[in-house]
mmCIF file of C-alpha atoms in Angstrom:
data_model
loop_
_atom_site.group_PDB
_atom_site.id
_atom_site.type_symbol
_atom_site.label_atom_id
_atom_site.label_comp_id
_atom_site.label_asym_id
_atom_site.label_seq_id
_atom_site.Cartn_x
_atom_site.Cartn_y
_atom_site.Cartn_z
ATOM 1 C CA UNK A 1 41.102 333.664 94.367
ATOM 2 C CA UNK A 2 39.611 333.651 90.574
ATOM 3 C CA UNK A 3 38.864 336.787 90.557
ATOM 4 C CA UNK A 4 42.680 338.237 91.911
ATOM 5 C CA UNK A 5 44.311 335.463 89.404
ATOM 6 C CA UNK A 6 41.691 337.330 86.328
ATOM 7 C CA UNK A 7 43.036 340.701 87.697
ATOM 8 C CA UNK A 8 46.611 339.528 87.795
ATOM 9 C CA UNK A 9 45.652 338.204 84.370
ATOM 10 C CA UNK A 10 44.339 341.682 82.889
ATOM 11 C CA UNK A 11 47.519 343.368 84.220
ATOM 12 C CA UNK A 12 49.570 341.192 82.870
ATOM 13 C CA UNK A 13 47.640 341.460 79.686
ATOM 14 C CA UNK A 14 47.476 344.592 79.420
ATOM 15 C CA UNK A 15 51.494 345.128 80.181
ATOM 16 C CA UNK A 16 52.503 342.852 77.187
ATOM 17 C CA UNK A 17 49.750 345.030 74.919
ATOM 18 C CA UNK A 18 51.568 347.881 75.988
ATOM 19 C CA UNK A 19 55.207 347.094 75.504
ATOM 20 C CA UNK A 20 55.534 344.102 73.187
ATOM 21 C CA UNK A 21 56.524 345.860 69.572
ATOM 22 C CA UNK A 22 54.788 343.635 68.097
ATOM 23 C CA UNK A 23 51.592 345.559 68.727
ATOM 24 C CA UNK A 24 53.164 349.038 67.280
ATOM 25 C CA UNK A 25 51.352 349.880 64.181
ATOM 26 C CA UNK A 26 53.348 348.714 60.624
ATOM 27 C CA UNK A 27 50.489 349.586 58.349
ATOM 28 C CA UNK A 28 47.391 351.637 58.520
ATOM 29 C CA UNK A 29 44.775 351.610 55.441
ATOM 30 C CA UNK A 30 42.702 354.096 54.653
ATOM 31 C CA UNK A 31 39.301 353.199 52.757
ATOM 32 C CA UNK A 32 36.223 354.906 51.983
ATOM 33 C CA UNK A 33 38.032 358.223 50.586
ATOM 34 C CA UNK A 34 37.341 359.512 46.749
ATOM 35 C CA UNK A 35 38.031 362.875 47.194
ATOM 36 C CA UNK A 36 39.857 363.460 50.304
ATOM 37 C CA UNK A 37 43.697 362.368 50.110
ATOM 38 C CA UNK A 38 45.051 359.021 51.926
ATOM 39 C CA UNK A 39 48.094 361.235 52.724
ATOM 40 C CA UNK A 40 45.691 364.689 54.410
ATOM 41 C CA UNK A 41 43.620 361.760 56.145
ATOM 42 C CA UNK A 42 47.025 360.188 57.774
ATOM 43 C CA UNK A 43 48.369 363.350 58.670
ATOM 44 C CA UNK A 44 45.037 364.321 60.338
ATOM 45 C CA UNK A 45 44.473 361.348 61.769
ATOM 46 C CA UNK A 46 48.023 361.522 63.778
ATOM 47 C CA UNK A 47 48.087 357.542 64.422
ATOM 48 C CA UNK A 48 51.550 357.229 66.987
ATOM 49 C CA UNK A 49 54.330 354.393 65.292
ATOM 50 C CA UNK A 50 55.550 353.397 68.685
ATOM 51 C CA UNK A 51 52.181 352.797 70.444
ATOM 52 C CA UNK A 52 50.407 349.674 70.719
ATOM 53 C CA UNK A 53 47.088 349.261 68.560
ATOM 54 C CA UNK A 54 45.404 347.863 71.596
ATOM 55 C CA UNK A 55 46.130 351.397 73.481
ATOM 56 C CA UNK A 56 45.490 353.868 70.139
ATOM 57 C CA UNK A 57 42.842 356.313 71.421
ATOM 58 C CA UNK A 58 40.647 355.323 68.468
ATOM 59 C CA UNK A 59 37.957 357.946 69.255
ATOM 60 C CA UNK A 60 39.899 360.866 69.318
ATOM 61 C CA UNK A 61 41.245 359.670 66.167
ATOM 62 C CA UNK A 62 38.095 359.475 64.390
ATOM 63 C CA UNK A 63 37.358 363.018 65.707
ATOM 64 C CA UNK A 64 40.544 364.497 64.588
ATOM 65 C CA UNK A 65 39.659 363.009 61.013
ATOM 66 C CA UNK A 66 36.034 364.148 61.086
ATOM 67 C CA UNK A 67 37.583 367.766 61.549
ATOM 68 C CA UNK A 68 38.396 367.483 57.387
ATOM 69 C CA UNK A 69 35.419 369.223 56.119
ATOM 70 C CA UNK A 70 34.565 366.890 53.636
ATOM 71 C CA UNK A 71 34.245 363.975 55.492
ATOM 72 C CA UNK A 72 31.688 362.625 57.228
ATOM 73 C CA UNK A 73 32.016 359.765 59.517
ATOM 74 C CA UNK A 74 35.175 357.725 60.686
ATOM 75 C CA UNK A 75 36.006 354.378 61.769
ATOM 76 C CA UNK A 76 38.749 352.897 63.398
ATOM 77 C CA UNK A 77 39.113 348.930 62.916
ATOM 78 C CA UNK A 78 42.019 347.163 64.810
ATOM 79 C CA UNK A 79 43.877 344.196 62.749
ATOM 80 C CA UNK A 80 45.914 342.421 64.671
ATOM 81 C CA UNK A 81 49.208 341.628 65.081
ATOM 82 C CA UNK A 82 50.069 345.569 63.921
ATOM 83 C CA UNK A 83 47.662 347.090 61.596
ATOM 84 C CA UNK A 84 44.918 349.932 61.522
ATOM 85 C CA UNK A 85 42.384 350.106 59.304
ATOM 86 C CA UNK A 86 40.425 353.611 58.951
ATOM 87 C CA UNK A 87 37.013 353.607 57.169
ATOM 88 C CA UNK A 88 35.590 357.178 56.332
ATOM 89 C CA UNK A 89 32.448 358.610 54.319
ATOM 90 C CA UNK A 90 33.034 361.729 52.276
ATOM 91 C CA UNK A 91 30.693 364.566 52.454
ATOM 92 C CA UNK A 92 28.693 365.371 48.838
ATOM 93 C CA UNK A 93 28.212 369.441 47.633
ATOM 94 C CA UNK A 94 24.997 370.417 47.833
ATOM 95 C CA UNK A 95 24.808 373.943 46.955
ATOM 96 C CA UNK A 96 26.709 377.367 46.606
ATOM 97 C CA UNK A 97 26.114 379.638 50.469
ATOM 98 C CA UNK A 98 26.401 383.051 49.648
ATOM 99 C CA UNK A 99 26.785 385.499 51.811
ATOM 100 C CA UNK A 100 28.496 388.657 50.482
ATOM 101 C CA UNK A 101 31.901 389.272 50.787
ATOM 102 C CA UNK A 102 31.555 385.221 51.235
ATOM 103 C CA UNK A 103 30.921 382.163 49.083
ATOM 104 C CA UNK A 104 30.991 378.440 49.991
ATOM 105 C CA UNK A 105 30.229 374.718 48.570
ATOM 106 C CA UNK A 106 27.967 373.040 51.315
ATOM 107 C CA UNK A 107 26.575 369.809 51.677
ATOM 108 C CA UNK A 108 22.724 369.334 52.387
ATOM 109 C CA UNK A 109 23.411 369.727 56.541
ATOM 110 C CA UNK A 110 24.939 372.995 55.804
ATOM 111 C CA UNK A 111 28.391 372.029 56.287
ATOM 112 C CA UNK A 112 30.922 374.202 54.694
ATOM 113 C CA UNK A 113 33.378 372.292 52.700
ATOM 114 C CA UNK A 114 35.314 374.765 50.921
ATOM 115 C CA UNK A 115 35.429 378.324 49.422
ATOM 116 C CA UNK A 116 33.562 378.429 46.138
ATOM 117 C CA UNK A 117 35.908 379.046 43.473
ATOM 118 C CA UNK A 118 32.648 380.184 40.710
ATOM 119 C CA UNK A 119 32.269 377.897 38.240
ATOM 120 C CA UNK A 120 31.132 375.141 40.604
ATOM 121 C CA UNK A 121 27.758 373.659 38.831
ATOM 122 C CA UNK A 122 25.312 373.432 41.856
ATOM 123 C CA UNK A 123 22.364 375.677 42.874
ATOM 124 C CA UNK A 124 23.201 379.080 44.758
ATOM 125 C CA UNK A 125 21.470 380.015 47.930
ATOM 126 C CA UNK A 126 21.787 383.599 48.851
ATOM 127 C CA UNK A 127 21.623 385.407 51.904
ATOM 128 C CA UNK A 128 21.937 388.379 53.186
ATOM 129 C CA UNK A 129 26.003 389.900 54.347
ATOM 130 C CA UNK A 130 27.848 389.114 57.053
ATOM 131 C CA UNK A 131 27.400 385.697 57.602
ATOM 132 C CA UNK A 132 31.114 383.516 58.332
ATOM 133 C CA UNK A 133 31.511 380.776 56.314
ATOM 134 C CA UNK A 134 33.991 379.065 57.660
ATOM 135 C CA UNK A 135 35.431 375.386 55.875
ATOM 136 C CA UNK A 136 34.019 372.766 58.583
ATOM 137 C CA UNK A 137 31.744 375.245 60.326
ATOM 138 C CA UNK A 138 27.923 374.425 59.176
ATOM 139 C CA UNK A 139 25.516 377.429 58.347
ATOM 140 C CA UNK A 140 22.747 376.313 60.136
ATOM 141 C CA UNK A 141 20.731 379.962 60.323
ATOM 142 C CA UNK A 142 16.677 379.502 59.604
ATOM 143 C CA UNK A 143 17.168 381.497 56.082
ATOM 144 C CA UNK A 144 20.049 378.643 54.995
ATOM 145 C CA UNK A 145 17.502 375.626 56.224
ATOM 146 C CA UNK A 146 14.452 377.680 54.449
ATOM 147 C CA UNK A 147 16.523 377.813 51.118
ATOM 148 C CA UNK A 148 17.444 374.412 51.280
ATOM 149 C CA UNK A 149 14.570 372.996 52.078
ATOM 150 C CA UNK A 150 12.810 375.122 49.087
ATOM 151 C CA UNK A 151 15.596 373.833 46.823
ATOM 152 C CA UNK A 152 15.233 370.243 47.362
ATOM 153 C CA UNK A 153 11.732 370.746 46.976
ATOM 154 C CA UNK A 154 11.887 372.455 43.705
ATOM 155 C CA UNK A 155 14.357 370.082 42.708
ATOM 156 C CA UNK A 156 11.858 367.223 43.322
ATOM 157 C CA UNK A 157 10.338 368.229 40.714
ATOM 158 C CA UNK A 158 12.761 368.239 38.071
ATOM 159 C CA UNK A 159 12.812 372.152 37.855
ATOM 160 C CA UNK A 160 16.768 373.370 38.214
ATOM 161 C CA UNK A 161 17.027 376.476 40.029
ATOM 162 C CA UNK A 162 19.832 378.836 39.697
ATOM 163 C CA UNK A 163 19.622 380.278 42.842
ATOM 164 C CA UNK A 164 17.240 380.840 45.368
ATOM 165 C CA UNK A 165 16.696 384.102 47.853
ATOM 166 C CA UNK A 166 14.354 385.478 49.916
ATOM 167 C CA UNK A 167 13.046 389.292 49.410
ATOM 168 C CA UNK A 168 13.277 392.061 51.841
ATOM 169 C CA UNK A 169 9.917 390.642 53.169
ATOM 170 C CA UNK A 170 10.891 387.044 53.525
ATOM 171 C CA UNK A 171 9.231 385.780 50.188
ATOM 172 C CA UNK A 172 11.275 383.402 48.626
ATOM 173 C CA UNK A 173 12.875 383.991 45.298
ATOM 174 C CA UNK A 174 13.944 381.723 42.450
ATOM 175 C CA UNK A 175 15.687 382.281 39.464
ATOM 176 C CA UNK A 176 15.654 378.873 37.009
ATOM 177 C CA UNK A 177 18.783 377.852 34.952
ATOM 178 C CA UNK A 178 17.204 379.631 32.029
ATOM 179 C CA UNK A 179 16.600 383.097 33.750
ATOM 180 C CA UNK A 180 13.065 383.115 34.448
ATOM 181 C CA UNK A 181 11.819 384.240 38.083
ATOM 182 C CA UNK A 182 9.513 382.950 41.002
ATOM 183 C CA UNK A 183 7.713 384.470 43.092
ATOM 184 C CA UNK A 184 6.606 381.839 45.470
ATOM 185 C CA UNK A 185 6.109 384.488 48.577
ATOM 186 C CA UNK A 186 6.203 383.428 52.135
ATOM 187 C CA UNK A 187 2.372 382.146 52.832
ATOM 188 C CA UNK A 188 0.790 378.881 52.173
ATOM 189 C CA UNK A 189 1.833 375.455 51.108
ATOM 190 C CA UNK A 190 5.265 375.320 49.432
ATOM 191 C CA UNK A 191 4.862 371.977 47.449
ATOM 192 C CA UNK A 192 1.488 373.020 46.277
ATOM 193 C CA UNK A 193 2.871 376.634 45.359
ATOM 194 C CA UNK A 194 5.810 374.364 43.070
ATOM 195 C CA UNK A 195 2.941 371.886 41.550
ATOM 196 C CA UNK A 196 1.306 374.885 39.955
ATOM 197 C CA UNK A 197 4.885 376.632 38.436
ATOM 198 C CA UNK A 198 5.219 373.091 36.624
ATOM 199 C CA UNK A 199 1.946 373.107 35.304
ATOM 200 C CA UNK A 200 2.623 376.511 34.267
ATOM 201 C CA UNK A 201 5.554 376.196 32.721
ATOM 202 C CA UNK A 202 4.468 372.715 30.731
ATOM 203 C CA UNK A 203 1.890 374.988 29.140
ATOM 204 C CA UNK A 204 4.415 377.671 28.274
ATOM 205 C CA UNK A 205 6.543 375.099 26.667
ATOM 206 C CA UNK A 206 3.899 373.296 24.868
ATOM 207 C CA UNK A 207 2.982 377.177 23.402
ATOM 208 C CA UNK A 208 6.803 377.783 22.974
ATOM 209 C CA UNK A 209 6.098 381.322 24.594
ATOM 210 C CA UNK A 210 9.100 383.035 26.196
ATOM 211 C CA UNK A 211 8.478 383.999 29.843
ATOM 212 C CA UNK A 212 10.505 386.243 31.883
ATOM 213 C CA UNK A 213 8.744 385.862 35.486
ATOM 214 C CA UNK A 214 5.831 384.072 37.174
ATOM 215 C CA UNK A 215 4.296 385.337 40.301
ATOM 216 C CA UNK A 216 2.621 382.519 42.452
ATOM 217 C CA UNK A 217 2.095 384.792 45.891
ATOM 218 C CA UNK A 218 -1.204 384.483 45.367
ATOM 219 C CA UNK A 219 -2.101 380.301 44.032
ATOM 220 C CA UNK A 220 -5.306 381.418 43.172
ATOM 221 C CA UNK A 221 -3.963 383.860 41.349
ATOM 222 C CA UNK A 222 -1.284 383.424 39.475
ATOM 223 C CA UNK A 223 0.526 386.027 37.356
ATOM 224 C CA UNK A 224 2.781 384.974 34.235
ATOM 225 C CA UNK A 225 5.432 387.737 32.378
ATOM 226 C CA UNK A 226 5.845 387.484 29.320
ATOM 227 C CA UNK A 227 9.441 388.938 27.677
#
């Protein structure tokens, strides 16, 4: 007998959630957005005015959200009597993906956000044509990951690259905000490869000597171009 008269009590439950108007949604708040409008995120999220909070499919609204390329994550929070709140993160630029005809702002996983309009201030990573770069898609191809791990580690370090691109051979390729090329290659130990450009070009500063490239393939090695 309890456990009819707690089903009877669910049904019942669940009848008033679904047909008592008092339940339909009169406000929904959006929080969490900077640069993704309230307005795109309520379209998106397609929230129904005539059906109950308690029966809103709140995962497939979070997905439809997600779909905006810039955000990241969604949450749905119901407030009763009648109100919706929806919590989102916002996806940051990391870089410019180029891929000729193509050219994209992505964020670190390689998510594309948008088309790059050019005058976007963030490092460039370049690959070779053909690849579709698609606003929502990600770019996850092993030359895209080997950039951006290279870029973040470069960055680490307080040098700015320009852009970043790897030779016919696979050797990656850096060009700094002020021109100058590296040569780091494709062999040995990336971070240690960056250590020595640093201390290279502290000593080229402290000489105030204009350099054009500087060849670390070789660590051992290294060559420095002078213009």
């Amino acid at each position: 007998m309890p456990i009819a008269l707690a089903g009877l009590v669910a049904v019942a439950a669940g009848a008033f959630a679904s047909t008592w108007p008092g339940f339909d949604p009169k406000a929904v708040e959006v929080v969490g957005n900077r640069r993704v409008p309230t307005a795109q995120i309520l379209r998106v999220a397609g929230v129904s005015p005539r059906v109950s909070i308690w029966l809103q499919n709140t995962g497939a609204i979070a997905r439809r959200i997600q779909s905006i390329p810039y955000i990241g994550g969604a949450w749905i929070h119901r407030i009763p009597p009648a109100s919706l709140r929806i919590a989102v993160t916002e996806r940051e630029p990391f870089a410019i993906l180029q891929s000729a005809p193509e050219s994209a702002v992505v964020d670190r996983s390689l998510r594309v956000l948008e088309t790059a309009a050019g005058d976007e201030p963030l490092p460039a990573l370049i690959l070779a044509p053909g690849l579709t770069l698609q606003p929502g898609s990600f770019a996850v191809t092993r030359g895209a990951v080997e950039l951006r791990d290279a870029c973040e580690a470069i960055a680490a370090r307080h040098i700015e690259p320009r852009s970043l691109t790897l030779d016919r051979y696979g050797g990656l390729v850096v060009t700094l905000r002020d021109g100058l090329r590296v040569l780091f290659g494709q062999d040995g130990d990336l971070a240690q490869k960056v250590t020595l450009v640093d201390a290279i070009l502290a000593q080229v500063v402290h000489g105030q000597r204009r350099v054009a490239a500087i060849d670390v393939r070789a660590p051992a090695a290294p060559v420095v171009v002078y213009r």
